[in-house]
Coordinates of C-alpha atoms and ligand atoms in Angstrom, one line a residue:
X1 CA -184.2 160.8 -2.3
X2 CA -182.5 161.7 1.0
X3 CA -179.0 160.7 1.5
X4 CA -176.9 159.2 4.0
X5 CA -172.8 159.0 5.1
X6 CA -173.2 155.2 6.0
X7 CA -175.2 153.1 3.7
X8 CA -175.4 149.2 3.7
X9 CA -176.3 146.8 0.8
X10 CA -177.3 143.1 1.5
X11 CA -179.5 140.7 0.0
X12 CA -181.7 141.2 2.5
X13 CA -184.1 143.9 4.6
X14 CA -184.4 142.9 8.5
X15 CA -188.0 143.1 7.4
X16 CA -189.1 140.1 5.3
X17 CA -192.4 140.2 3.4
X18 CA -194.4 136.6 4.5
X19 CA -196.7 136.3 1.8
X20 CA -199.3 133.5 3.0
X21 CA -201.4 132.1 0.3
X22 CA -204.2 133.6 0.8
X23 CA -202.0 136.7 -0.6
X24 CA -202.3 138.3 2.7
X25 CA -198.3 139.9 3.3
X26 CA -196.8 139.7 7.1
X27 CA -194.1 141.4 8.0
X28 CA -191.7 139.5 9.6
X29 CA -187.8 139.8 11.2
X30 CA -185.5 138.1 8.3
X31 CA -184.7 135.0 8.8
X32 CA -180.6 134.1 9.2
X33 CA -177.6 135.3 11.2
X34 CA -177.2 137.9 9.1
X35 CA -180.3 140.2 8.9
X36 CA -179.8 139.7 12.8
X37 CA -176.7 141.1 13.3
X38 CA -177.0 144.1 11.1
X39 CA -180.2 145.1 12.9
X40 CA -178.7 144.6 16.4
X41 CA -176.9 147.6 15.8
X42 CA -178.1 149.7 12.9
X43 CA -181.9 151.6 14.0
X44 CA -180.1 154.0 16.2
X45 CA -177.9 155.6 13.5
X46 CA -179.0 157.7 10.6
X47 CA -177.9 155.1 7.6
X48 CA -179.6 153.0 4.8
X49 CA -179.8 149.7 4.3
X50 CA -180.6 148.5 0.6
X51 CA -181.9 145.2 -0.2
X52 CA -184.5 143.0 -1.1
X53 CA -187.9 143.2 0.9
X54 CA -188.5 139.5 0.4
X55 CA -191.7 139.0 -2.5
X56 CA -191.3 139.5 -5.8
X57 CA -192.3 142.6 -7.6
X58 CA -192.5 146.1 -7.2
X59 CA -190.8 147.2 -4.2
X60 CA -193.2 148.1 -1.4
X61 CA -193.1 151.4 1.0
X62 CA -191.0 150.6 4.0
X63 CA -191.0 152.9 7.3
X64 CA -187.9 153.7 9.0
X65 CA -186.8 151.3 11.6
X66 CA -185.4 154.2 13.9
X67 CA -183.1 156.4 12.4
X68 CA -182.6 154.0 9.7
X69 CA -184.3 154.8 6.2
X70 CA -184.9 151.2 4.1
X71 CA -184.8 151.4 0.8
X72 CA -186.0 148.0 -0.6
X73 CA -184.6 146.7 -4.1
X74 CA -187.7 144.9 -6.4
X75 CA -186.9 141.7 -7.8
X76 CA -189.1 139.5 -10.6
X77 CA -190.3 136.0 -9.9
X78 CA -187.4 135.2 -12.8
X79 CA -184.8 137.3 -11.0
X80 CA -186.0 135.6 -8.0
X81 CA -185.5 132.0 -9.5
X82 CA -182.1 132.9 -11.3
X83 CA -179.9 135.7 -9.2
X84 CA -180.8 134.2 -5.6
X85 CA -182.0 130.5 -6.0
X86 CA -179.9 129.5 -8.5
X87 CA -176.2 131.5 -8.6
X88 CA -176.0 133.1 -4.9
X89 CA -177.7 130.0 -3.9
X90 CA -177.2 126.8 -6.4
X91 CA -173.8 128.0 -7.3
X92 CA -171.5 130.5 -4.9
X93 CA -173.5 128.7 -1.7
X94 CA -172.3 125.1 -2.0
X95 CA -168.7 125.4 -3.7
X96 CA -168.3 128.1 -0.7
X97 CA -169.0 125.4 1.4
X98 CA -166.1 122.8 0.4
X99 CA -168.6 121.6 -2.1
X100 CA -170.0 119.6 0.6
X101 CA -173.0 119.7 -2.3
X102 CA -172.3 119.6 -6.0
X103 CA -172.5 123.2 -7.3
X104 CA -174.8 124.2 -10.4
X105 CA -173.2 125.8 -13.2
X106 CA -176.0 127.0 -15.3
X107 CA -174.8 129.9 -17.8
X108 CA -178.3 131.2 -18.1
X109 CA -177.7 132.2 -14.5
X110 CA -174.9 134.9 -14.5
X111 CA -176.3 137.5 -16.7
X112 CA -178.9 138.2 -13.7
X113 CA -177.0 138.1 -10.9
X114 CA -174.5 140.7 -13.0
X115 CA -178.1 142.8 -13.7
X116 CA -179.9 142.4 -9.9
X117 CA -175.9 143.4 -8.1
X118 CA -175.9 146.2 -11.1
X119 CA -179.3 147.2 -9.7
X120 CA -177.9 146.8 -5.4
X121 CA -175.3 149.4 -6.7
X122 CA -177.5 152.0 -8.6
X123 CA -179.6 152.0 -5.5
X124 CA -176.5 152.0 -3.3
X125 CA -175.1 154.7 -5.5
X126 CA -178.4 157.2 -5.3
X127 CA -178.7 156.5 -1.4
X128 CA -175.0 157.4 -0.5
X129 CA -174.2 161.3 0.2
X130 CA -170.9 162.7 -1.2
X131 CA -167.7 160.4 0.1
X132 CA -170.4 158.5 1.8
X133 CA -169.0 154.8 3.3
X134 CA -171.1 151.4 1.6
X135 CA -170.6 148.3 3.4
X136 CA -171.6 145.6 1.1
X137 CA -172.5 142.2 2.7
X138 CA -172.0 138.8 1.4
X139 CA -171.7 136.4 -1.4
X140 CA -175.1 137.6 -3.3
X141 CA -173.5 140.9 -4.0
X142 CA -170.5 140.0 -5.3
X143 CA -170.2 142.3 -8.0
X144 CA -171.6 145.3 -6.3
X145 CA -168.2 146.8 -4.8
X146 CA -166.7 147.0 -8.9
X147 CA -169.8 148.7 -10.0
X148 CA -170.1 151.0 -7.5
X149 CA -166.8 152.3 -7.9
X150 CA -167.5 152.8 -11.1
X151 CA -170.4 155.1 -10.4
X152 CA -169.3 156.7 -7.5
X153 CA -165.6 157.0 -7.4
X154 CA -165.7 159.2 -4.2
X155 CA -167.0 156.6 -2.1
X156 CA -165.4 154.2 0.9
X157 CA -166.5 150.9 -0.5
X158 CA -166.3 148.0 2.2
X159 CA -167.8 144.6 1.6
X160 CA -168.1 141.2 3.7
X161 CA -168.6 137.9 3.7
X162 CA -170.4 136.1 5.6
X163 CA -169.9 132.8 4.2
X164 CA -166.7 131.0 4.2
X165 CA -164.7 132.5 1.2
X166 CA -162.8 128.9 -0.2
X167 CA -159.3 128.1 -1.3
X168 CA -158.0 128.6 -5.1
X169 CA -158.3 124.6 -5.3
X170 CA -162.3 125.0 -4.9
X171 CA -163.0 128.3 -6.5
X172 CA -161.1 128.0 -9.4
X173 CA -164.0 125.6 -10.7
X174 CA -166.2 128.9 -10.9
X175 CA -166.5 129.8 -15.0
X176 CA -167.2 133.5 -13.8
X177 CA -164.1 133.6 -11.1
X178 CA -162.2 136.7 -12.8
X179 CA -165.5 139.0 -12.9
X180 CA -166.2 137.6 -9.4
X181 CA -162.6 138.2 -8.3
X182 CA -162.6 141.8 -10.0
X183 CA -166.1 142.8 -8.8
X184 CA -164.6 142.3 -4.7
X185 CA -161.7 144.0 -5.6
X186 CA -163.4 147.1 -5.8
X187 CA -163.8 147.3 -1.9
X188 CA -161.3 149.6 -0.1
X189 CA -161.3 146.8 2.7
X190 CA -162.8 143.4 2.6
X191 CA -163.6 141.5 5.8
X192 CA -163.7 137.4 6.2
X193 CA -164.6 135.6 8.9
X194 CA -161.7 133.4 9.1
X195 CA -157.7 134.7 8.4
X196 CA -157.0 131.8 5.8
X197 CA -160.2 133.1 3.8
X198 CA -158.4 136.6 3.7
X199 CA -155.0 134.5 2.4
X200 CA -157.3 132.6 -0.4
X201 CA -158.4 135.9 -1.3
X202 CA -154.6 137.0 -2.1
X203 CA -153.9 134.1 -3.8
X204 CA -156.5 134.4 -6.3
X205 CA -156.0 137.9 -7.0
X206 CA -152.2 137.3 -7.5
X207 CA -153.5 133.9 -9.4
X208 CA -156.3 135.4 -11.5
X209 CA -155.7 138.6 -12.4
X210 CA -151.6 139.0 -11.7
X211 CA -152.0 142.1 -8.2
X212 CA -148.7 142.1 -6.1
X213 CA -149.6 141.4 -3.0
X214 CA -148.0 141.7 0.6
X215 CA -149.6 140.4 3.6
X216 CA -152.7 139.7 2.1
X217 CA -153.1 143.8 1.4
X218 CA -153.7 144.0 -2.9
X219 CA -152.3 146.3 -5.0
X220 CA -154.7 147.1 -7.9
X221 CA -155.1 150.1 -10.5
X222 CA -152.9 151.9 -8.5
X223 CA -154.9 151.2 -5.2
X224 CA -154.1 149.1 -2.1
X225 CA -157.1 146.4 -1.0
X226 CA -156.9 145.3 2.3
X227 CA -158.0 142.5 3.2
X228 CA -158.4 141.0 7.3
X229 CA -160.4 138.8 9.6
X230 CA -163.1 139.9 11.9
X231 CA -165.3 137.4 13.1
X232 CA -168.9 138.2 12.8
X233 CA -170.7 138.1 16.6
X234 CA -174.2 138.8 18.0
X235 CA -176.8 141.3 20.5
X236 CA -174.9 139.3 23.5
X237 CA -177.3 142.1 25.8
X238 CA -180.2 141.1 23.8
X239 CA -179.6 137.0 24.0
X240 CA -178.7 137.4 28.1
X241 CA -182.0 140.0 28.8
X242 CA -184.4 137.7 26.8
X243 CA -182.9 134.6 28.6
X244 CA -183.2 136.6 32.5
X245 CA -186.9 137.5 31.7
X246 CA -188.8 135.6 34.1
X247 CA -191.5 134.5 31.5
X248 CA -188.5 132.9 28.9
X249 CA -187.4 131.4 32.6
X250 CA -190.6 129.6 33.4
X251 CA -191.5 128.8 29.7
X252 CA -187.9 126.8 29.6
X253 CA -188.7 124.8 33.0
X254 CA -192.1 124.0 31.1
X255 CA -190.5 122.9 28.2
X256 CA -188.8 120.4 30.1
X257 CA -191.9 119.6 32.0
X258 CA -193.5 119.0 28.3
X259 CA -190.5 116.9 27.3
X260 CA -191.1 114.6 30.5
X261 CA -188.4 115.6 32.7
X262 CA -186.0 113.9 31.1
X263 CA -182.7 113.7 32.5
X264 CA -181.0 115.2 29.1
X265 CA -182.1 117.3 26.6
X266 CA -179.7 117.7 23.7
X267 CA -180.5 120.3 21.4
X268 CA -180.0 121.8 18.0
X269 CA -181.1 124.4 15.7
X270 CA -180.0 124.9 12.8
X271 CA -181.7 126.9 9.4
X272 CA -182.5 123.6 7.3
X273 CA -179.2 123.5 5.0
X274 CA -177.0 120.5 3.9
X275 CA -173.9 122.8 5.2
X276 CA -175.5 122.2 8.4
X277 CA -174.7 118.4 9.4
X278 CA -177.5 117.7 10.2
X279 CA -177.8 114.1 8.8
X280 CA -174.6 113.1 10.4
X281 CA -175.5 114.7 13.9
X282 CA -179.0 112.0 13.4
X283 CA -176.9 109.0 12.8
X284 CA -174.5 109.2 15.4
X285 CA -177.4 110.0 17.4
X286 CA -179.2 107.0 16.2
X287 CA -176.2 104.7 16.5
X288 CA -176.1 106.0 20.3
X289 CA -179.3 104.4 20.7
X290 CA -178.9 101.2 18.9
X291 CA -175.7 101.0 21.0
X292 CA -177.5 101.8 23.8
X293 CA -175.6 104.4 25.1
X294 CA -178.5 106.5 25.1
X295 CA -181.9 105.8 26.6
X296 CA -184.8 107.2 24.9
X297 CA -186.4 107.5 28.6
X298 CA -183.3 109.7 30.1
X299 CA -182.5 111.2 27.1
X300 CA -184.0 113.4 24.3
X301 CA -182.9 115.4 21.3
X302 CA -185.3 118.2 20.2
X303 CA -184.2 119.0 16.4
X304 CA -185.0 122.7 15.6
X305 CA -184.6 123.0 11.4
X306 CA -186.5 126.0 10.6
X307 CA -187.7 126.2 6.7
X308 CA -185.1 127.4 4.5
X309 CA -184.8 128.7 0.0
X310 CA -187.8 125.5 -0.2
X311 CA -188.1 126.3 -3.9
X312 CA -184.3 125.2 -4.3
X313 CA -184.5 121.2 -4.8
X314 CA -181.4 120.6 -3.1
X315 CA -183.3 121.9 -0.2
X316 CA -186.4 120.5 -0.8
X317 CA -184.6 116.5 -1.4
X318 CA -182.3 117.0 1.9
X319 CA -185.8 117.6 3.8
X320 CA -187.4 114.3 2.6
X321 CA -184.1 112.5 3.6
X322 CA -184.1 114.4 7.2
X323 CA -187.7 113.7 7.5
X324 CA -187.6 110.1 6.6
X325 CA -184.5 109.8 9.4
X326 CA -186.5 111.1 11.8
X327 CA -189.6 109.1 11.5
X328 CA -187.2 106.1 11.4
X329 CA -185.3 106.7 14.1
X330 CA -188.8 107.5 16.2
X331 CA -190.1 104.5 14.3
X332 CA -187.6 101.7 16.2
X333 CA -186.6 103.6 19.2
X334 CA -189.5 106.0 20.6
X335 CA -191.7 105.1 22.8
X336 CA -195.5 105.7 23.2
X337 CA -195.6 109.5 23.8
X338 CA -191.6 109.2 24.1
X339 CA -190.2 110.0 20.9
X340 CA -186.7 109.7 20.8
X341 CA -186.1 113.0 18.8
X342 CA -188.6 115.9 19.0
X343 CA -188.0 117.5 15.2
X344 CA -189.7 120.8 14.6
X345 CA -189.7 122.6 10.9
X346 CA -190.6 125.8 12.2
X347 CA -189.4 128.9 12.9
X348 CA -189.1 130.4 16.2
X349 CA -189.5 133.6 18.0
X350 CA -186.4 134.9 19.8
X351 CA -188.0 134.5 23.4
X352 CA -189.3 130.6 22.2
X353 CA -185.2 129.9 21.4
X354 CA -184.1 131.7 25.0
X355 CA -186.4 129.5 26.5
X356 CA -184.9 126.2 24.2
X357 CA -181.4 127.6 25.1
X358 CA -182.1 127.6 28.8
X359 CA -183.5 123.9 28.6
X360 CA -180.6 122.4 26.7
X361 CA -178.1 120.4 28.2
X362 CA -175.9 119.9 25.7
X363 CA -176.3 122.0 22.3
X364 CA -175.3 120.2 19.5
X365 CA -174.3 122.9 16.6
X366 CA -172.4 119.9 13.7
X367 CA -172.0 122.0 10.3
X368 CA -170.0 120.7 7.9
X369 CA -168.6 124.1 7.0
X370 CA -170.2 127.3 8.5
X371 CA -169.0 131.0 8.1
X372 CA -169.4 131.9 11.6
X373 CA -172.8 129.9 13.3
X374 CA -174.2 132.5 15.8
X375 CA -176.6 129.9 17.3
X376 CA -173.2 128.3 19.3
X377 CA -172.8 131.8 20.3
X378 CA -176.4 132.4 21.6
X379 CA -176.3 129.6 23.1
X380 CA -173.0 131.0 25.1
X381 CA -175.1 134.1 25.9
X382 CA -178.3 132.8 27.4
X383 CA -176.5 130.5 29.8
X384 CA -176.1 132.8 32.7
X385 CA -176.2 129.7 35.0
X386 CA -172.6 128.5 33.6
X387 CA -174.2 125.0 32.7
X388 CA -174.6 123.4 29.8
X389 CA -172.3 121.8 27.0
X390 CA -171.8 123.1 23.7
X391 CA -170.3 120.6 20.9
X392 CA -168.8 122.4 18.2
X393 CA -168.5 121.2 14.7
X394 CA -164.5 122.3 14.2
X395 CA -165.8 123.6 10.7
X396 CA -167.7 126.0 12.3
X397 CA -166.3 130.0 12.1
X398 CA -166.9 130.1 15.9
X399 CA -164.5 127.3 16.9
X400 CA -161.8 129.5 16.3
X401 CA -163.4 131.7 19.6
X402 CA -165.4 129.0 21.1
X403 CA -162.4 127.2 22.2
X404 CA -163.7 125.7 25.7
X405 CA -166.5 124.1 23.3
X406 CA -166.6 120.2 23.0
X407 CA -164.8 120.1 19.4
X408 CA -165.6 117.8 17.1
X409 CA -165.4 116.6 13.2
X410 CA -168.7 115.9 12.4
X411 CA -167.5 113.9 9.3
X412 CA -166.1 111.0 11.9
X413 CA -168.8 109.6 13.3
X414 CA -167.0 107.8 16.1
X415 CA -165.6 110.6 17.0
X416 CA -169.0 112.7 17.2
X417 CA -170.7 110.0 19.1
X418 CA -167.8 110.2 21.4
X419 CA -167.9 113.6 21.6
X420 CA -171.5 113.5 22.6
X421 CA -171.4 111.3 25.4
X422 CA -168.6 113.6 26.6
X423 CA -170.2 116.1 26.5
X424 CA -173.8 114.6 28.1
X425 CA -171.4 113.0 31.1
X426 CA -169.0 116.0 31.9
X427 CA -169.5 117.4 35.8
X428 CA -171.0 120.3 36.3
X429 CA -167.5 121.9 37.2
X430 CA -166.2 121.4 34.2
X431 CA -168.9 122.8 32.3
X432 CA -168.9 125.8 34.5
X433 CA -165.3 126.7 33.5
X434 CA -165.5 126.1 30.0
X435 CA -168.5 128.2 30.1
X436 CA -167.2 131.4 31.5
X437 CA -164.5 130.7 29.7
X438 CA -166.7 131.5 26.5
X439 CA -169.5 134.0 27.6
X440 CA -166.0 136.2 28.9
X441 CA -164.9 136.2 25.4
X442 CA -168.1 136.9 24.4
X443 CA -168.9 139.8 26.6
X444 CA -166.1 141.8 24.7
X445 CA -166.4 140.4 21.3
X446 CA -170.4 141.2 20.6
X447 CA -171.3 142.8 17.3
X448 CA -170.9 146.6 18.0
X449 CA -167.2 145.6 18.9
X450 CA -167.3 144.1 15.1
X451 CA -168.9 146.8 14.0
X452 CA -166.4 149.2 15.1
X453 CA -163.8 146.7 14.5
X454 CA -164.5 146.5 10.9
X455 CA -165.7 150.6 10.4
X456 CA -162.9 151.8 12.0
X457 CA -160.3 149.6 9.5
X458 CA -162.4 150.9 6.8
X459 CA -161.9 154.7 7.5
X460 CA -159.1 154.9 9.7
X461 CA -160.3 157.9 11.7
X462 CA -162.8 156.1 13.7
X463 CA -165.4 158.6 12.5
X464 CA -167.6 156.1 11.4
X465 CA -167.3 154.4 14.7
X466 CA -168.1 157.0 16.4
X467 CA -171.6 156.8 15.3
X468 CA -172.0 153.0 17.3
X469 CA -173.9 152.6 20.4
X470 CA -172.3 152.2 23.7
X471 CA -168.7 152.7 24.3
X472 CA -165.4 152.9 21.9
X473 CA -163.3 150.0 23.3
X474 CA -159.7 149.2 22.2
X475 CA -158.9 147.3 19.1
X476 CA -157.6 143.5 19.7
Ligands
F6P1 O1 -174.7 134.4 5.5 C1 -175.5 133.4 5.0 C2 -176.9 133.8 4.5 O2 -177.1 133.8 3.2 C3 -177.2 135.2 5.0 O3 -177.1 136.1 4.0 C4 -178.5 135.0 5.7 O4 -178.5 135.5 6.9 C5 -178.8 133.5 5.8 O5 -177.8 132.9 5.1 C6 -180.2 133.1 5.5 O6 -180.3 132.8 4.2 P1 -181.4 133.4 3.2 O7 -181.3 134.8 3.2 O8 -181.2 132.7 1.9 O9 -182.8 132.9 3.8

């Protein structure tokens, strides 16, 4: 087994394995923010990222993606059903999102995730060279920081999460919340999206297990954790070529041609998650069109919910609702060959979204609570022109950069359906400044700056760092 000094664990390959039914396998870029972001930044450097290839079973023979060695982690059809459908995804996923969906406490469930993070670390632990650096990702690997230590006490263990990490209120309700607390504090340095998820984190080790703390840093078996914010971002090079190429450029002025030239296309794309809004974003929407506020000839909303953990019911119920909405809502307002909302449960290739990006007038991004949302940030990135109107949900990770967005709580509808017709009747001006406002803040804070952010806290000398592409910049 060849061994690296920077090895990443994470639910996840950038490679996902497609199985049609047919059982014919199609490899595929992972679906989710994510698998993105990692991979925007990780091929050039000599690491290795551990995770799951997608597919159950024995783990199939990955090549290298670059300089970067895969090493895929098997799982069973059982692990499958119990470690990521039912606790990363039945229990952490919806009490780490304010509950907006009951959570699942099924006991049956925690023995395997303890068993599939013990097997993330073994496979960590055999792919990291002598006082290597891990960088564990996300709520599905919980546990994985603890254990590695454990094996490998010479390592710099980092971990982060994604997801929004939720106050003592919420995740005292977990039954496993010392193991779960214990398993993160294994990390040298752990990284939130959001400042108060770093203070939640404090409070619960001072809570749960008794660690001084001082400024959110945790003192623990004679060690200090730190813990600190750094807000997740995207390929903004990437999002702005794709958008500039002149086939994405006449595919979007298509797209509009396809739509019927309306004078307004609102747009959204979200994975399709309950965390997501998406219900609320329809009935405003629908109320904007019983109001008549919105015509169904000027106006259109194209609804981009790409297929998302279908074997979880929660999932598989919030579709039929969504679904049923839609058909209504085309039912009493569309139009022959006019529909008032164009809904599309697919997923998209990057150059297809460029295009939608381009097309949008307003891009309507409504979670009820979201780690980060890199879609608002795309979004930001492919609109060279300066036009365009982005309303934000302010429960989104990104509002706290996105501040030129249209903000808005997607819980008051009144508000939202405000906020929307704001948003479709702002002048051009406006939009322009709010705009550059954002793709400026964006053009410095893209994912090798977070990258480097976050590897150069980890090991202080900016070794690690060093490793990134393009140039070293300043830290904030
Ligand atoms: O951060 C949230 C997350 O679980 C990521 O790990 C992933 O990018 C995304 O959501 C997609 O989810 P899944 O891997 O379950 O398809």
């Amino acid at each position: 087994m060849r061994q690296s000094s920077l090895v990443v664990v994470a639910n996840r390959l950038p490679l996902d394995d497609n199985a049609a039914l047919d059982g014919a396998s199609e490899w595929r870029r992972s679906p989710g923010g994510l698998a993105s972001a990692l991979h925007a930044f990780l091929p050039p450097i000599p690491a290795t990222w551990v995770g799951w290839a997608g597919g159950v079973g024995p783990a199939p023979t990955l090549p290298d993606i670059g300089s970067l060695r895969l090493r895929p982690v098997p799982l069973s059809v059982d692990e499958l059903r119990e470690y990521y459908e039912g606790f990363a995804n039945s229990t952490l996923w919806p009490l780490y999102h304010d509950a907006v969906q009951q959570p699942v406490f099924h006991r049956g469930w925690w023995e395997t995730y303890r068993a599939v993070n013990r097997r993330f670390a073994e496979a960590a632990a055999e792919a990291a060279e002598p006082g290597a650096a891990v960088w564990v990702q996300d709520y599905h690997l919980q546990l994985v920081p603890q254990m590695l230590r454990e094996l490998r006490p010479d390592l710099l263990i980092g971990f982060f999460m994604h997801v929004p990490f939720p106050p003592p209120e919420l995740f005292m309700q977990l039954p496993r919340r010392v193991e779960l607390v214990r398993g993160l504090l294994g990390a040298d340095l752990i990284g939130f999206q959001r400042e108060q998820a770093a203070h939640n984190m404090a409070q619960l080790a001072e809570k749960l297990i008794g660690t001084p703390t001082a400024d959110d840093d945790i003192e623990v078996d004679g060690r200090t954790v730190r813990t600190a914010a750094f807000p997740v971002s995207i390929d903004v090079a990437e999002v702005r070529a794709l958008a500039a190429r002149p086939d994405v450029v006449a595919q979007a002025k298509q797209l509009r041609r396809d739509l019927g030239q309306p004078k307004r296309v609102l747009l959204s794309v979200d994975r399709l998650d309950y965390t997501k809004g998406i219900e609320h974003r329809l009935t405003a929407y629908r109320e904007l069109l019983r109001d008549g506020h919105v015509k169904v000839r000027d106006t259109v909303l194209v609804q981009v919910a790409v297929p998302s953990r279908e074997r979880v019911e929660s999932y598989r119920d919030l579709r039929d609702r969504i679904e049923g909405e839609v058909g209504r809502i085309n039912g009493e307002f569309g139009r022959v060959g006019e529909p008032a909302i164009h809904y599309l449960n697919q997923a998209f290739e990057r150059s297809e979204l460029a295009a939608l990006y381009r097309t949008a007038d307003v891009m309507v991004v409504t979670p009820l609570r979201d780690g980060m949302n890199l879609v608002a940030k795309e979004f930001v990135a492919a609109r060279e022109d300066g036009a365009g109107a982005l309303v934000l949900s302010e429960f989104a990770g990104a509002a706290a950069e996105l501040e030129q967005a249209f903000l808005v709580n997607p819980h008051d509808l009144d508000g939202l359906k405000e906020t929307l017709l704001r948003a479709m009747e702002a002048k051009p001006d406006d939009l322009k400044v709010r705009m550059t406002a954002m793709r400026k803040h964006l053009a410095k804070h893209d994912i090798v700056a977070w990258a480097r952010d976050y590897l150069t806290a980890l090991d202080h000398t900016g070794r690690l760092a060093e490793t990134l592409p393009g140039k070293p910049r300043k830290r904030r």
